[in-house]
Short mmCIF file of C-alpha atoms and ligand atoms in Angstrom, two decimals:
data_model
loop_
_atom_site.label_atom_id
_atom_site.label_comp_id
_atom_site.label_asym_id
_atom_site.label_seq_id
_atom_site.Cartn_x
_atom_site.Cartn_y
_atom_site.Cartn_z
CA UNK S 19 -2.79 11.12 20.66
CA UNK S 20 -0.88 8.90 18.21
CA UNK S 21 -2.14 8.31 14.67
CA UNK S 22 -0.02 5.87 12.68
CA UNK S 23 0.06 4.43 9.20
CA UNK S 24 1.80 1.09 8.84
CA UNK S 25 3.00 0.24 5.36
CA UNK S 26 4.98 -2.56 3.78
CA UNK S 27 4.85 -5.25 1.14
CA UNK S 28 2.36 -8.10 1.56
CA UNK S 29 3.65 -10.33 4.35
CA UNK S 30 6.09 -7.73 5.69
CA UNK S 31 4.59 -8.02 9.16
CA UNK S 32 2.17 -5.08 9.25
CA UNK S 33 -0.55 -7.03 11.03
CA UNK S 34 1.92 -8.63 13.43
CA UNK S 35 3.33 -5.24 14.44
CA UNK S 36 -0.11 -3.63 14.50
CA UNK S 37 -1.23 -6.12 17.18
CA UNK S 38 1.72 -5.18 19.40
CA UNK S 39 1.42 -1.43 18.79
CA UNK S 40 -2.33 -1.35 19.44
CA UNK S 41 -1.79 -2.83 22.86
CA UNK S 42 1.24 -0.70 23.69
CA UNK S 43 -0.32 2.65 22.74
CA UNK S 44 -3.93 1.63 23.27
CA UNK S 45 -4.86 2.47 19.70
CA UNK S 46 -7.74 1.35 17.49
CA UNK S 47 -6.98 -0.78 14.44
CA UNK S 48 -8.29 0.19 11.03
CA UNK S 49 -7.18 -2.63 8.69
CA UNK S 50 -8.91 -2.55 5.32
CA UNK S 51 -7.77 -6.13 4.63
CA UNK S 52 -9.35 -7.35 7.90
CA UNK S 53 -12.52 -5.37 7.16
CA UNK S 54 -12.86 -7.00 3.73
CA UNK S 55 -12.20 -10.51 5.12
CA UNK S 56 -14.90 -9.95 7.79
CA UNK S 57 -17.42 -8.69 5.21
CA UNK S 58 -16.70 -11.72 3.00
CA UNK S 59 -17.30 -14.01 5.98
CA UNK S 60 -20.66 -12.27 6.60
CA UNK S 61 -21.51 -12.52 2.87
CA UNK S 62 -22.60 -8.85 2.93
CA UNK S 63 -22.97 -6.60 -0.13
CA UNK S 64 -19.47 -5.21 0.45
CA UNK S 65 -18.15 -8.74 1.00
CA UNK S 66 -19.64 -10.04 -2.25
CA UNK S 67 -18.01 -7.21 -4.18
CA UNK S 68 -14.64 -7.50 -2.37
CA UNK S 69 -14.52 -11.25 -2.98
CA UNK S 70 -14.05 -10.58 -6.69
CA UNK S 71 -10.67 -9.02 -5.94
CA UNK S 72 -9.19 -10.50 -2.77
CA UNK S 73 -8.56 -14.13 -3.66
CA UNK S 74 -6.52 -13.23 -6.76
CA UNK S 75 -4.64 -10.56 -4.84
CA UNK S 76 -6.06 -7.62 -6.78
CA UNK S 77 -6.94 -4.30 -5.15
CA UNK S 78 -10.56 -3.50 -4.41
CA UNK S 79 -11.54 -0.29 -6.31
CA UNK S 80 -10.49 2.94 -4.62
CA UNK S 81 -13.99 4.39 -4.40
CA UNK S 82 -15.33 1.61 -2.17
CA UNK S 83 -12.22 1.49 0.01
CA UNK S 84 -12.12 5.27 0.46
CA UNK S 85 -15.78 5.34 1.46
CA UNK S 86 -15.26 2.65 4.11
CA UNK S 87 -12.29 4.46 5.66
CA UNK S 88 -14.01 7.84 5.53
CA UNK S 89 -17.04 6.44 7.32
CA UNK S 90 -14.85 4.89 10.02
CA UNK S 91 -12.67 7.94 10.59
CA UNK S 92 -15.59 10.34 10.75
CA UNK S 93 -18.08 8.25 12.78
CA UNK S 94 -15.91 6.33 15.22
CA UNK S 95 -14.16 7.82 18.19
CA UNK S 96 -10.47 7.02 18.71
CA UNK S 97 -9.61 8.37 22.16
CA UNK S 98 -5.88 7.53 22.00
CA UNK S 99 -5.51 7.48 18.22
CA UNK S 100 -5.63 4.89 15.45
CA UNK S 101 -3.41 2.69 13.36
CA UNK S 102 -4.24 2.42 9.67
CA UNK S 103 -2.97 -0.92 8.30
CA UNK S 104 -3.12 -1.64 4.56
CA UNK S 105 -4.50 1.79 3.65
CA UNK S 106 -3.64 3.85 1.65
CA UNK S 107 -2.23 1.65 -1.13
CA UNK S 108 -2.68 3.87 -4.21
CA UNK S 109 -2.00 7.51 -4.93
CA UNK S 110 -5.75 8.19 -5.19
CA UNK S 111 -6.25 6.66 -1.71
CA UNK S 112 -3.40 8.75 -0.25
CA UNK S 113 -4.95 11.90 -1.67
CA UNK S 114 -8.40 10.95 -0.40
CA UNK S 115 -6.93 10.29 3.05
CA UNK S 116 -5.24 13.70 3.10
CA UNK S 117 -8.59 15.35 2.45
CA UNK S 118 -10.33 13.26 5.17
CA UNK S 119 -7.63 14.11 7.72
CA UNK S 120 -7.77 17.78 6.90
CA UNK S 121 -11.57 17.89 7.17
CA UNK S 122 -11.46 16.09 10.50
CA UNK S 123 -8.47 18.09 11.73
CA UNK S 124 -6.43 14.96 12.42
CA UNK S 125 -2.63 14.88 12.15
CA UNK S 126 -0.56 11.78 11.37
CA UNK S 127 2.23 11.09 13.87
CA UNK S 128 4.31 8.86 11.57
CA UNK S 129 4.19 6.53 8.58
CA UNK S 130 6.06 3.33 9.37
CA UNK S 131 7.45 1.30 6.50
CA UNK S 132 8.33 -2.26 7.52
CA UNK S 133 11.00 -3.13 4.98
CA UNK S 134 11.57 -6.77 3.94
CA UNK S 135 13.17 -8.49 0.91
CA UNK S 136 10.92 -10.41 -1.51
CA UNK S 137 12.44 -13.84 -0.78
CA UNK S 138 11.73 -13.52 2.92
CA UNK S 139 8.14 -12.54 2.15
CA UNK S 140 7.47 -15.60 0.04
CA UNK S 141 8.52 -17.81 2.94
CA UNK S 142 6.45 -15.81 5.41
CA UNK S 143 3.27 -16.03 3.37
CA UNK S 144 3.72 -19.71 2.55
CA UNK S 145 3.98 -20.47 6.29
CA UNK S 146 1.31 -18.07 7.54
CA UNK S 147 -1.72 -19.59 9.27
CA UNK S 148 -4.69 -17.59 10.54
CA UNK S 149 -7.42 -18.45 12.99
CA UNK S 150 -10.69 -19.12 11.18
CA UNK S 151 -12.59 -17.57 14.09
CA UNK S 152 -10.64 -14.68 15.67
CA UNK S 153 -8.13 -13.88 12.90
CA UNK S 154 -5.02 -14.29 15.10
CA UNK S 155 -1.95 -14.80 12.88
CA UNK S 156 0.74 -17.50 13.24
CA UNK S 157 3.66 -18.87 11.24
CA UNK S 158 4.50 -22.56 11.10
CA UNK S 159 8.21 -21.85 11.78
CA UNK S 160 8.45 -18.36 13.32
CA UNK S 161 5.32 -18.03 15.46
CA UNK S 162 3.86 -21.54 15.81
CA UNK S 163 0.79 -22.12 17.99
CA UNK S 164 1.19 -24.35 21.07
CA UNK S 165 -0.91 -27.10 19.46
CA UNK S 166 -0.35 -27.50 15.70
CA UNK S 167 -3.30 -26.19 13.67
CA UNK S 168 -5.20 -24.79 16.69
CA UNK S 169 -5.51 -21.14 17.83
CA UNK S 170 -3.87 -20.45 21.23
CA UNK S 171 -6.52 -17.85 22.06
CA UNK S 172 -9.85 -19.34 21.05
CA UNK S 173 -9.14 -23.01 20.22
CA UNK S 174 -10.51 -22.76 16.67
CA UNK S 175 -8.93 -24.28 13.58
CA UNK S 176 -6.10 -22.46 11.77
CA UNK S 177 -6.34 -21.98 8.01
CA UNK S 178 -4.33 -20.61 5.10
CA UNK S 179 -5.52 -17.36 3.55
CA UNK S 180 -6.83 -17.79 -0.03
CA UNK S 181 -4.47 -15.09 -1.24
CA UNK S 182 -1.39 -16.78 0.24
CA UNK S 183 -1.22 -19.26 -2.63
CA UNK S 184 1.81 -18.60 -4.80
CA UNK S 185 0.04 -17.08 -7.79
CA UNK S 186 -1.83 -14.50 -5.70
CA UNK S 187 1.30 -13.68 -3.74
CA UNK S 188 3.25 -12.85 -6.92
CA UNK S 189 0.35 -10.70 -8.12
CA UNK S 190 0.16 -8.87 -4.78
CA UNK S 191 3.88 -8.15 -4.90
CA UNK S 192 3.75 -6.75 -8.41
CA UNK S 193 0.73 -4.57 -7.56
CA UNK S 194 2.59 -3.35 -4.48
CA UNK S 195 5.59 -2.33 -6.61
CA UNK S 196 3.47 -0.55 -9.16
CA UNK S 197 0.81 1.14 -7.02
CA UNK S 198 1.88 1.28 -3.38
CA UNK S 199 5.65 1.69 -3.35
CA UNK S 200 5.48 5.23 -4.83
CA UNK S 201 3.62 6.32 -1.68
CA UNK S 202 6.82 5.94 0.33
CA UNK S 203 8.26 8.92 -1.54
CA UNK S 204 4.97 10.78 -1.02
CA UNK S 205 5.24 10.43 2.78
CA UNK S 206 8.98 10.98 2.78
CA UNK S 207 8.38 14.38 1.21
CA UNK S 208 5.92 15.17 3.98
CA UNK S 209 8.62 14.31 6.55
CA UNK S 210 6.54 11.49 8.05
CA UNK S 211 8.30 8.34 6.80
CA UNK S 212 10.15 6.04 9.20
CA UNK S 213 11.84 2.97 7.67
CA UNK S 214 12.26 -0.06 9.92
CA UNK S 215 14.23 -3.25 9.16
CA UNK S 216 11.45 -5.83 9.09
CA UNK S 217 13.72 -8.85 8.63
CA UNK S 218 14.62 -8.97 12.31
CA UNK S 219 12.80 -10.97 14.98
CA UNK S 220 9.31 -9.46 15.41
CA UNK S 221 10.07 -8.27 18.97
CA UNK S 222 13.11 -6.37 17.73
CA UNK S 223 11.05 -4.86 14.89
CA UNK S 224 8.53 -3.70 17.50
CA UNK S 225 11.29 -2.23 19.70
CA UNK S 226 12.72 -0.27 16.76
CA UNK S 227 9.28 1.11 15.92
CA UNK S 228 8.52 2.39 19.41
CA UNK S 229 12.00 3.87 19.71
CA UNK S 230 11.47 5.73 16.45
CA UNK S 231 8.11 7.09 17.59
CA UNK S 232 9.69 8.05 20.87
CA UNK S 233 6.67 8.24 23.20
P1 AP5 C 302 -4.10 -7.04 3.53
O1 AP5 C 302 -4.82 -7.88 4.49
O2 AP5 C 302 -3.74 -5.66 3.90
O3 AP5 C 302 -2.84 -7.86 3.00
P2 AP5 C 302 -1.34 -7.47 2.62
O4 AP5 C 302 -1.00 -6.03 2.48
O5 AP5 C 302 -1.08 -8.31 1.42
O6 AP5 C 302 -0.55 -7.85 3.84
P3 AP5 C 302 -0.66 -9.15 4.70
O7 AP5 C 302 -1.79 -9.06 5.63
O8 AP5 C 302 -0.59 -10.32 3.75
O9 AP5 C 302 0.73 -9.13 5.43
P4 AP5 C 302 1.19 -8.39 6.76
O10 AP5 C 302 2.19 -7.34 6.39
O11 AP5 C 302 0.03 -7.97 7.60
O12 AP5 C 302 1.99 -9.58 7.42
P5 AP5 C 302 1.67 -10.47 8.74
O13 AP5 C 302 1.86 -9.64 9.96
O14 AP5 C 302 0.40 -11.22 8.59
O15 AP5 C 302 -4.95 -6.97 2.17
C1 AP5 C 302 -5.51 -8.12 1.60
C2 AP5 C 302 -6.31 -7.77 0.36
O16 AP5 C 302 -7.42 -6.91 0.71
C3 AP5 C 302 -5.57 -7.01 -0.74
O17 AP5 C 302 -4.82 -7.86 -1.58
C4 AP5 C 302 -6.74 -6.33 -1.46
O18 AP5 C 302 -7.42 -7.26 -2.27
C5 AP5 C 302 -7.66 -5.95 -0.29
N1 AP5 C 302 -7.35 -4.61 0.25
C6 AP5 C 302 -6.92 -4.34 1.51
N2 AP5 C 302 -6.68 -3.03 1.67
C7 AP5 C 302 -6.96 -2.45 0.47
C8 AP5 C 302 -6.88 -1.12 -0.01
N3 AP5 C 302 -6.47 -0.11 0.79
N4 AP5 C 302 -7.25 -0.88 -1.29
C9 AP5 C 302 -7.67 -1.86 -2.10
N5 AP5 C 302 -7.75 -3.16 -1.72
C10 AP5 C 302 -7.40 -3.45 -0.43
O19 AP5 C 302 2.92 -11.48 8.66
C11 AP5 C 302 3.05 -12.43 7.60
C12 AP5 C 302 3.60 -13.75 8.16
O20 AP5 C 302 4.95 -13.55 8.61
C13 AP5 C 302 2.83 -14.30 9.38
O21 AP5 C 302 2.81 -15.69 9.30
C14 AP5 C 302 3.65 -13.82 10.59
O22 AP5 C 302 3.52 -14.70 11.68
C15 AP5 C 302 5.07 -13.83 10.02
N6 AP5 C 302 5.93 -12.75 10.55
C16 AP5 C 302 5.58 -11.45 10.78
N7 AP5 C 302 6.64 -10.74 11.23
C17 AP5 C 302 7.69 -11.62 11.30
C18 AP5 C 302 9.07 -11.48 11.67
N8 AP5 C 302 9.59 -10.32 12.07
N9 AP5 C 302 9.86 -12.60 11.59
C19 AP5 C 302 9.36 -13.79 11.16
N10 AP5 C 302 8.06 -13.97 10.79
C20 AP5 C 302 7.23 -12.89 10.85
MG1 MG C 303 -2.07 -8.01 7.38
#
């Protein structure tokens, strides 16, 4: 059983690494960002509320996010473990997660921080394209699709995320520094933090992560 948290600045490559790790360890993905984007697409009650925050790059209030994760961790079954991506991002979320894990008797295996410099991130987010149908992620320079603008997997059109426009990106970075970065120290103190150089080719980043987990 492997239960991972993947952390990192916006655009660090959390989603890219999550896709590889899920397949390698046969884990289930719990990505709060993906959940909110799906709910917005469905125009659900949660989606309507989340929409107020996502496009500008602001965080959705802790209460709603904690409730969603709690529901998923307590109701779903993760036979080989899970990977939390994009949660927790505030101290209140980290504390809520600790309580959930304790109640459910679940232990975290490791907290992976994918470390990348701000300049690299700006370029990554400016070039990111996502499939409008299946959510698969590409980059115009680093991970281009076979046919420009079309998803390799499902043939749908690729789009830019609303929050990848420059203003939202700068806001996301400053929120990260203020609210999320302090959590690295929190997990370091618990002896769970593994820091990985995220500026390398994504296959090398992946290799470093699995070597550090060691299973
Ligand atoms: P979320 O979806 O979690 O966004 P994020 O943290 O800003 O991170 P990204 O998804 O932008 O980046 P990533 O690290 O996954 O990078 P990727 O692999 O795509 O959250 C979105 C929003 O939802 C938040 O702003 C907030 O509003 C809300 N939300 C979510 N969780 C919340 C929470 N817990 N509390 C409150 N609100 C919450 O890679 C980026 C690009 O780089 C891609 O193009 C990729 O192809 C490329 N790339 C990746 N790795 C490499 C590499 N090694 N070399 C070259 N290119 C690479
Ligand atoms: Mg992501």
